[in-house]
Amino acid sequence: MSMESSENGFAGAKILLIEDDPQAVGVLEPILISKGYSVTVARDGVEGLEKVKSHSPDMLLCDIDMPRMDGIEVCRSVKNDPSTRLIPVVMLTGFGDLENKIEALQAGADEFLNKPYNSLELFTRINSLLRMRYLNAQLDNAEDVLFSLARAIEAKDVYTQGHVERVSNLAVEMGAYLGLSEEEQDSLRKGGILHDIGKIGVPDIILNKAGPLTVEERLIIRMHPEQGARICEKLKSIRGAIPIIRHHHERMDGTGYPDHLSGEDIPLLARILTTVDIYDALTTTRSYRKSLPHEVAMELLWEETNKGWWDKEIVGEFSQMLTEKRSAAETIPSPSVSSQL
């Protein structure tokens, strides 16, 4: 973020003022600039959304009644986009405009300012929301550090490059297929990226060993789920992914690790991630074997499921999802020669 927290507020914070009334802009813009904010003006909702993308503001001050696109639609669009939904949106309204306020709240508005503006109230509310934005950005930075660490650990093993991204994406796809909530899908996304972060404590010689592991080496490998959960447990924004990280090597019959959970005691999201993780491992080349075709991988996955290791219902849903996905890909017509000219 561009802004810096200080006793006097957030100097340099980028505020996007979306207002079609020149007189209102003439009042607000110089006041905001005088307090050290960096101000960009958009004259309607369409231009406002364009500047959200091009300027990456820290906050929106948005009028409700505007041409081309009203402020409520702007707010809804910003809050529905995962890349912008944490940007605070303050709606500029008139006194007694209750119906619009209710609609704006439903669209995700964070705050309201009534016209005419009280300067003290204006800056108190702006700084309060910028403080929240600043703290969210700090959390994002902490997440980014963990994600970068997870990818760096993955890069130590030449055979698993891209594994965490594939597992993360496929787990989210599976979550959506099962109708899970956005929050649960986000936990699957984060858990997919971070599930092997505990391997930071595993020597490279073990990670890249081509032959079978010794008993001692297996014990070291089996420590990574618990270590991964411990690394991530302090970050509240990743809290939903902790059960995935800790339990993605549990088995339905209780023979997994680290806690020997069984059946539905294993968290649902961990069971989903486990299924996806195994499939990706089977269908990519590893130090100990070559990649397997889809049909063979699914046959092995079902064989282990019938042993009592994996969740039959989830494996069944996963198999169906992949079948539908592959069928849809096969029905997409190839471009004709003429369309490529």
CSV table of C-alpha atoms in Angstrom, one decimal:
chain,number,residue,atom,x,y,z
A,1,MET,CA,0.0,0.0,0.0
A,2,SER,CA,1.1,3.6,-0.6
A,3,MET,CA,-0.1,5.0,2.7
A,4,GLU,CA,1.8,5.1,6.0
A,5,SER,CA,0.2,4.9,9.4
A,6,SER,CA,1.0,7.8,11.7
A,7,GLU,CA,-0.5,9.8,14.6
A,8,ASN,CA,-1.9,12.3,12.1
A,9,GLY,CA,-3.7,9.7,10.0
A,10,PHE,CA,-2.6,8.0,6.8
A,11,ALA,CA,-0.6,10.3,4.7
A,12,GLY,CA,-0.4,9.5,1.0
A,13,ALA,CA,-3.5,7.2,1.1
A,14,LYS,CA,-5.1,7.0,-2.4
A,15,ILE,CA,-8.7,8.1,-2.3
A,16,LEU,CA,-10.9,7.7,-5.4
A,17,LEU,CA,-13.7,10.3,-5.3
A,18,ILE,CA,-16.6,9.2,-7.6
A,19,GLU,CA,-18.9,12.2,-7.9
A,20,ASP,CA,-20.7,13.7,-10.9
A,21,ASP,CA,-21.5,17.0,-9.2
A,22,PRO,CA,-18.7,19.6,-9.9
A,23,GLN,CA,-19.7,21.7,-6.9
A,24,ALA,CA,-19.4,18.7,-4.6
A,25,VAL,CA,-16.0,17.8,-6.1
A,26,GLY,CA,-14.9,21.4,-5.6
A,27,VAL,CA,-15.7,21.2,-1.9
A,28,LEU,CA,-14.4,17.7,-1.1
A,29,GLU,CA,-11.2,17.4,-3.3
A,30,PRO,CA,-9.2,20.4,-1.8
A,31,ILE,CA,-10.2,19.4,1.8
A,32,LEU,CA,-8.9,15.8,1.2
A,33,ILE,CA,-5.7,17.0,-0.4
A,34,SER,CA,-5.1,19.5,2.5
A,35,LYS,CA,-5.0,16.5,4.8
A,36,GLY,CA,-2.3,14.7,2.8
A,37,TYR,CA,-4.4,12.3,0.8
A,38,SER,CA,-3.8,11.6,-2.8
A,39,VAL,CA,-7.1,12.2,-4.6
A,40,THR,CA,-8.3,11.0,-8.0
A,41,VAL,CA,-11.7,12.1,-9.3
A,42,ALA,CA,-14.1,10.1,-11.5
A,43,ARG,CA,-17.2,11.8,-12.9
A,44,ASP,CA,-19.5,8.8,-13.0
A,45,GLY,CA,-19.7,5.1,-12.1
A,46,VAL,CA,-18.3,3.7,-15.3
A,47,GLU,CA,-15.2,5.9,-15.1
A,48,GLY,CA,-15.0,5.1,-11.4
A,49,LEU,CA,-14.7,1.3,-12.0
A,50,GLU,CA,-12.1,2.0,-14.7
A,51,LYS,CA,-10.0,4.0,-12.2
A,52,VAL,CA,-10.4,1.4,-9.5
A,53,LYS,CA,-8.5,-1.0,-11.8
A,54,SER,CA,-5.9,1.6,-13.1
A,55,HIS,CA,-5.2,3.4,-9.8
A,56,SER,CA,-5.6,0.7,-7.1
A,57,PRO,CA,-7.1,3.2,-4.5
A,58,ASP,CA,-7.1,2.6,-0.8
A,59,MET,CA,-10.6,3.9,-0.4
A,60,LEU,CA,-13.7,4.9,-2.5
A,61,LEU,CA,-15.9,7.9,-1.7
A,62,CYS,CA,-18.8,7.3,-4.0
A,63,ASP,CA,-22.0,9.3,-4.7
A,64,ILE,CA,-25.1,7.2,-5.1
A,65,ASP,CA,-27.1,9.0,-7.8
A,66,MET,CA,-24.9,9.2,-11.0
A,67,PRO,CA,-25.2,8.9,-14.7
A,68,ARG,CA,-24.3,5.7,-16.7
A,69,MET,CA,-23.8,3.6,-13.5
A,70,ASP,CA,-25.0,4.6,-10.0
A,71,GLY,CA,-22.9,4.3,-6.9
A,72,ILE,CA,-24.7,1.2,-5.5
A,73,GLU,CA,-23.8,-0.7,-8.7
A,74,VAL,CA,-20.2,0.5,-8.4
A,75,CYS,CA,-20.1,-0.7,-4.8
A,76,ARG,CA,-21.6,-4.1,-5.7
A,77,SER,CA,-19.0,-4.6,-8.4
A,78,VAL,CA,-16.1,-3.7,-6.2
A,79,LYS,CA,-17.2,-5.9,-3.4
A,80,ASN,CA,-18.0,-8.9,-5.7
A,81,ASP,CA,-14.4,-8.8,-7.1
A,82,PRO,CA,-12.0,-10.8,-4.8
A,83,SER,CA,-9.1,-8.5,-5.9
A,84,THR,CA,-10.9,-5.3,-4.7
A,85,ARG,CA,-13.5,-6.4,-2.1
A,86,LEU,CA,-11.3,-5.3,0.9
A,87,ILE,CA,-11.2,-1.7,-0.4
A,88,PRO,CA,-13.5,0.4,1.9
A,89,VAL,CA,-16.4,2.0,0.1
A,90,VAL,CA,-18.0,5.1,1.7
A,91,MET,CA,-21.3,6.2,0.1
A,92,LEU,CA,-22.1,9.9,-0.1
A,93,THR,CA,-25.8,10.3,0.7
A,94,GLY,CA,-28.4,12.9,1.7
A,95,PHE,CA,-30.1,12.9,5.0
A,96,GLY,CA,-33.2,10.6,5.3
A,97,ASP,CA,-32.1,8.6,2.2
A,98,LEU,CA,-33.0,5.4,4.0
A,99,GLU,CA,-34.0,3.2,1.0
A,100,ASN,CA,-30.7,3.9,-0.8
A,101,LYS,CA,-28.8,3.2,2.4
A,102,ILE,CA,-30.3,-0.2,2.9
A,103,GLU,CA,-29.6,-1.1,-0.8
A,104,ALA,CA,-26.0,0.2,-0.4
A,105,LEU,CA,-25.5,-1.9,2.7
A,106,GLN,CA,-26.8,-5.0,0.9
A,107,ALA,CA,-24.2,-4.2,-1.9
A,108,GLY,CA,-21.4,-4.2,0.7
A,109,ALA,CA,-21.0,-0.5,1.6
A,110,ASP,CA,-18.7,0.1,4.6
A,111,GLU,CA,-19.8,3.5,5.7
A,112,PHE,CA,-22.1,6.5,4.9
A,113,LEU,CA,-21.4,10.2,4.9
A,114,ASN,CA,-24.3,12.6,4.9
A,115,LYS,CA,-24.3,15.8,2.8
A,116,PRO,CA,-23.4,18.5,3.8
A,117,TYR,CA,-20.2,17.1,5.4
A,118,ASN,CA,-18.9,17.7,8.9
A,119,SER,CA,-15.1,17.9,8.6
A,120,LEU,CA,-14.4,16.2,11.9
A,121,GLU,CA,-16.8,13.4,11.1
A,122,LEU,CA,-15.4,13.1,7.6
A,123,PHE,CA,-11.8,12.6,8.6
A,124,THR,CA,-12.6,10.4,11.7
A,125,ARG,CA,-14.5,8.0,9.5
A,126,ILE,CA,-12.0,8.0,6.7
A,127,ASN,CA,-9.1,7.4,9.1
A,128,SER,CA,-11.0,4.6,10.8
A,129,LEU,CA,-11.6,2.8,7.6
A,130,LEU,CA,-8.0,3.4,6.3
A,131,ARG,CA,-6.7,1.9,9.5
A,132,MET,CA,-8.8,-1.2,8.8
A,133,ARG,CA,-7.5,-1.2,5.2
A,134,TYR,CA,-3.9,-0.9,6.5
A,135,LEU,CA,-4.3,-3.8,8.9
A,136,ASN,CA,-5.8,-6.0,6.1
A,137,ALA,CA,-2.9,-5.1,3.9
A,138,GLN,CA,-0.5,-6.2,6.7
A,139,LEU,CA,-2.4,-9.6,6.8
A,140,ASP,CA,-2.1,-9.9,3.0
A,141,ASN,CA,1.7,-9.3,3.3
A,142,ALA,CA,2.0,-12.0,5.9
A,143,GLU,CA,0.0,-14.4,3.7
A,144,ASP,CA,2.2,-13.5,0.8
A,145,VAL,CA,5.3,-14.4,2.8
A,146,LEU,CA,3.9,-17.8,3.6
A,147,PHE,CA,2.8,-18.5,0.0
A,148,SER,CA,6.2,-17.5,-1.2
A,149,LEU,CA,7.8,-19.8,1.3
A,150,ALA,CA,5.6,-22.6,0.3
A,151,ARG,CA,6.6,-22.2,-3.4
A,152,ALA,CA,10.2,-21.9,-2.4
A,153,ILE,CA,10.0,-25.3,-0.6
A,154,GLU,CA,8.2,-26.8,-3.6
A,155,ALA,CA,11.1,-25.6,-5.8
A,156,LYS,CA,13.6,-27.7,-3.8
A,157,ASP,CA,12.0,-30.8,-5.4
A,158,VAL,CA,12.4,-30.7,-9.1
A,159,TYR,CA,9.6,-33.2,-9.6
A,160,THR,CA,6.9,-31.2,-7.8
A,161,GLN,CA,7.1,-27.8,-9.5
A,162,GLY,CA,3.6,-26.4,-10.0
A,163,HIS,CA,2.1,-29.0,-7.6
A,164,VAL,CA,0.7,-26.6,-5.0
A,165,GLU,CA,-0.9,-24.4,-7.7
A,166,ARG,CA,-2.5,-27.4,-9.4
A,167,VAL,CA,-3.8,-28.8,-6.1
A,168,SER,CA,-5.0,-25.5,-5.0
A,169,ASN,CA,-6.9,-24.8,-8.2
A,170,LEU,CA,-8.4,-28.3,-8.5
A,171,ALA,CA,-9.4,-28.3,-4.8
A,172,VAL,CA,-11.3,-25.0,-5.3
A,173,GLU,CA,-12.9,-26.4,-8.4
A,174,MET,CA,-14.0,-29.4,-6.4
A,175,GLY,CA,-15.3,-27.2,-3.6
A,176,ALA,CA,-17.4,-25.2,-6.1
A,177,TYR,CA,-18.7,-28.5,-7.7
A,178,LEU,CA,-19.8,-29.7,-4.2
A,179,GLY,CA,-21.6,-26.3,-3.6
A,180,LEU,CA,-19.3,-25.3,-0.7
A,181,SER,CA,-19.3,-21.7,0.5
A,182,GLU,CA,-16.9,-19.0,-0.8
A,183,GLU,CA,-15.2,-19.1,2.6
A,184,GLU,CA,-14.7,-22.9,2.4
A,185,GLN,CA,-13.4,-22.5,-1.2
A,186,ASP,CA,-11.0,-19.9,0.0
A,187,SER,CA,-9.7,-22.2,2.8
A,188,LEU,CA,-9.2,-24.9,0.1
A,189,ARG,CA,-7.3,-22.4,-2.0
A,190,LYS,CA,-5.0,-21.5,0.9
A,191,GLY,CA,-4.7,-25.0,2.1
A,192,GLY,CA,-3.8,-26.2,-1.3
A,193,ILE,CA,-0.9,-23.8,-1.5
A,194,LEU,CA,0.3,-24.3,2.1
A,195,HIS,CA,-0.4,-28.0,2.7
A,196,ASP,CA,3.3,-29.0,2.3
A,197,ILE,CA,4.9,-25.9,3.9
A,198,GLY,CA,6.0,-28.1,6.8
A,199,LYS,CA,8.5,-29.7,4.5
A,200,ILE,CA,10.8,-26.8,5.2
A,201,GLY,CA,12.3,-29.0,7.9
A,202,VAL,CA,12.8,-32.0,5.6
A,203,PRO,CA,16.4,-32.3,4.1
A,204,ASP,CA,16.6,-32.1,0.3
A,205,ILE,CA,18.3,-35.5,0.2
A,206,ILE,CA,15.1,-37.1,1.5
A,207,LEU,CA,12.7,-35.0,-0.6
A,208,ASN,CA,14.6,-36.0,-3.8
A,209,LYS,CA,15.4,-39.6,-2.9
A,210,ALA,CA,14.7,-41.9,-5.9
A,211,GLY,CA,14.6,-45.1,-3.9
A,212,PRO,CA,12.4,-46.2,-0.9
A,213,LEU,CA,12.7,-44.3,2.3
A,214,THR,CA,14.2,-45.7,5.5
A,215,VAL,CA,12.1,-45.9,8.7
A,216,GLU,CA,13.9,-42.8,10.0
A,217,GLU,CA,13.3,-40.9,6.8
A,218,ARG,CA,9.6,-41.7,6.8
A,219,LEU,CA,9.4,-40.4,10.4
A,220,ILE,CA,10.9,-37.2,9.3
A,221,ILE,CA,8.6,-36.8,6.3
A,222,ARG,CA,5.6,-37.6,8.5
A,223,MET,CA,6.4,-34.6,10.7
A,224,HIS,CA,5.6,-32.1,8.0
A,225,PRO,CA,1.7,-31.8,8.5
A,226,GLU,CA,2.1,-30.9,12.2
A,227,GLN,CA,5.1,-28.6,11.5
A,228,GLY,CA,3.1,-26.8,8.7
A,229,ALA,CA,0.1,-26.3,10.9
A,230,ARG,CA,2.4,-24.8,13.6
A,231,ILE,CA,4.0,-22.4,11.1
A,232,CYS,CA,0.6,-21.1,10.0
A,233,GLU,CA,-1.4,-21.2,13.2
A,234,LYS,CA,-0.7,-17.6,14.3
A,235,LEU,CA,-2.2,-16.0,11.2
A,236,LYS,CA,-5.9,-15.7,11.7
A,237,SER,CA,-6.6,-15.1,8.0
A,238,ILE,CA,-5.4,-18.7,7.3
A,239,ARG,CA,-7.3,-20.2,10.3
A,240,GLY,CA,-9.7,-22.1,8.0
A,241,ALA,CA,-6.8,-23.8,6.2
A,242,ILE,CA,-5.1,-25.2,9.4
A,243,PRO,CA,-7.2,-28.4,9.5
A,244,ILE,CA,-6.3,-29.0,5.8
A,245,ILE,CA,-2.6,-28.5,6.4
A,246,ARG,CA,-2.6,-30.7,9.5
A,247,HIS,CA,-4.9,-33.5,8.4
A,248,HIS,CA,-4.3,-34.0,4.6
A,249,HIS,CA,-2.4,-37.3,5.3
A,250,GLU,CA,-5.1,-38.9,7.6
A,251,ARG,CA,-6.9,-42.0,6.3
A,252,MET,CA,-10.5,-43.0,6.8
A,253,ASP,CA,-9.5,-46.2,8.6
A,254,GLY,CA,-7.3,-44.3,11.1
A,255,THR,CA,-4.0,-45.5,9.7
A,256,GLY,CA,-2.9,-42.0,8.6
A,257,TYR,CA,-1.0,-39.3,10.4
A,258,PRO,CA,-0.3,-37.2,12.5
A,259,ASP,CA,-3.4,-37.8,14.7
A,260,HIS,CA,-4.7,-41.1,13.4
A,261,LEU,CA,-8.2,-39.6,12.8
A,262,SER,CA,-10.8,-41.8,11.1
A,263,GLY,CA,-14.0,-41.4,9.2
A,264,GLU,CA,-15.8,-38.1,9.6
A,265,ASP,CA,-13.5,-37.0,12.4
A,266,ILE,CA,-11.2,-36.0,9.5
A,267,PRO,CA,-12.4,-32.5,8.5
A,268,LEU,CA,-14.3,-32.4,5.2
A,269,LEU,CA,-11.9,-29.9,3.6
A,270,ALA,CA,-8.9,-32.1,4.5
A,271,ARG,CA,-10.7,-35.1,2.8
A,272,ILE,CA,-11.2,-33.1,-0.3
A,273,LEU,CA,-7.6,-31.8,-0.4
A,274,THR,CA,-6.3,-35.4,0.2
A,275,THR,CA,-8.2,-36.7,-2.9
A,276,VAL,CA,-7.0,-33.9,-5.1
A,277,ASP,CA,-3.4,-34.2,-3.7
A,278,ILE,CA,-3.2,-37.9,-4.4
A,279,TYR,CA,-4.6,-37.5,-7.9
A,280,ASP,CA,-2.1,-34.9,-8.8
A,281,ALA,CA,0.8,-36.9,-7.4
A,282,LEU,CA,-0.3,-39.9,-9.5
A,283,THR,CA,-0.6,-38.0,-12.7
A,284,THR,CA,2.7,-36.2,-12.5
A,285,THR,CA,6.3,-37.6,-12.7
A,286,ARG,CA,8.0,-38.1,-9.4
A,287,SER,CA,11.5,-39.1,-8.5
A,288,TYR,CA,10.3,-42.7,-7.8
A,289,ARG,CA,8.0,-43.2,-10.9
A,290,LYS,CA,6.7,-41.7,-14.1
A,291,SER,CA,3.3,-40.0,-14.4
A,292,LEU,CA,0.3,-42.2,-14.9
A,293,PRO,CA,-2.6,-41.6,-17.3
A,294,HIS,CA,-5.9,-40.4,-15.9
A,295,GLU,CA,-7.6,-43.8,-16.2
A,296,VAL,CA,-4.8,-45.7,-14.4
A,297,ALA,CA,-4.6,-42.9,-11.7
A,298,MET,CA,-8.3,-43.2,-11.0
A,299,GLU,CA,-8.1,-47.0,-10.9
A,300,LEU,CA,-5.4,-46.8,-8.2
A,301,LEU,CA,-7.3,-44.1,-6.3
A,302,TRP,CA,-10.4,-46.3,-6.2
A,303,GLU,CA,-8.3,-49.3,-5.2
A,304,GLU,CA,-7.0,-47.4,-2.2
A,305,THR,CA,-10.4,-46.1,-1.4
A,306,ASN,CA,-11.8,-49.6,-1.3
A,307,LYS,CA,-9.0,-50.5,1.2
A,308,GLY,CA,-10.7,-47.9,3.5
A,309,TRP,CA,-8.1,-45.2,3.1
A,310,TRP,CA,-10.1,-42.4,1.3
A,311,ASP,CA,-13.6,-41.0,1.4
A,312,LYS,CA,-15.7,-43.0,-1.1
A,313,GLU,CA,-18.3,-40.2,-1.5
A,314,ILE,CA,-15.7,-37.5,-2.2
A,315,VAL,CA,-13.7,-39.8,-4.6
A,316,GLY,CA,-17.0,-40.5,-6.4
A,317,GLU,CA,-17.8,-36.8,-6.7
A,318,PHE,CA,-14.3,-36.1,-7.8
A,319,SER,CA,-14.4,-38.8,-10.5
A,320,GLN,CA,-17.7,-37.5,-11.8
A,321,MET,CA,-16.4,-33.9,-11.9
A,322,LEU,CA,-13.3,-34.9,-13.9
A,323,THR,CA,-15.5,-37.0,-16.2
A,324,GLU,CA,-17.8,-34.1,-16.9
A,325,LYS,CA,-14.8,-31.8,-17.3
A,326,ARG,CA,-13.1,-34.1,-19.8
A,327,SER,CA,-16.3,-34.7,-21.7
A,328,ALA,CA,-16.9,-30.9,-22.0
A,329,ALA,CA,-13.4,-30.4,-23.3
A,330,GLU,CA,-13.8,-33.1,-25.9
A,331,THR,CA,-17.0,-31.6,-27.3
A,332,ILE,CA,-15.4,-28.2,-27.9
A,333,PRO,CA,-14.9,-28.1,-31.7
A,334,SER,CA,-11.4,-27.5,-33.0
A,335,PRO,CA,-10.9,-24.3,-34.9
A,336,SER,CA,-11.2,-24.8,-38.7
A,337,VAL,CA,-8.3,-24.0,-41.0
A,338,SER,CA,-10.1,-21.0,-42.3
A,339,SER,CA,-10.7,-19.5,-38.8
A,340,GLN,CA,-7.0,-19.6,-38.1
A,341,LEU,CA,-6.1,-17.6,-41.2
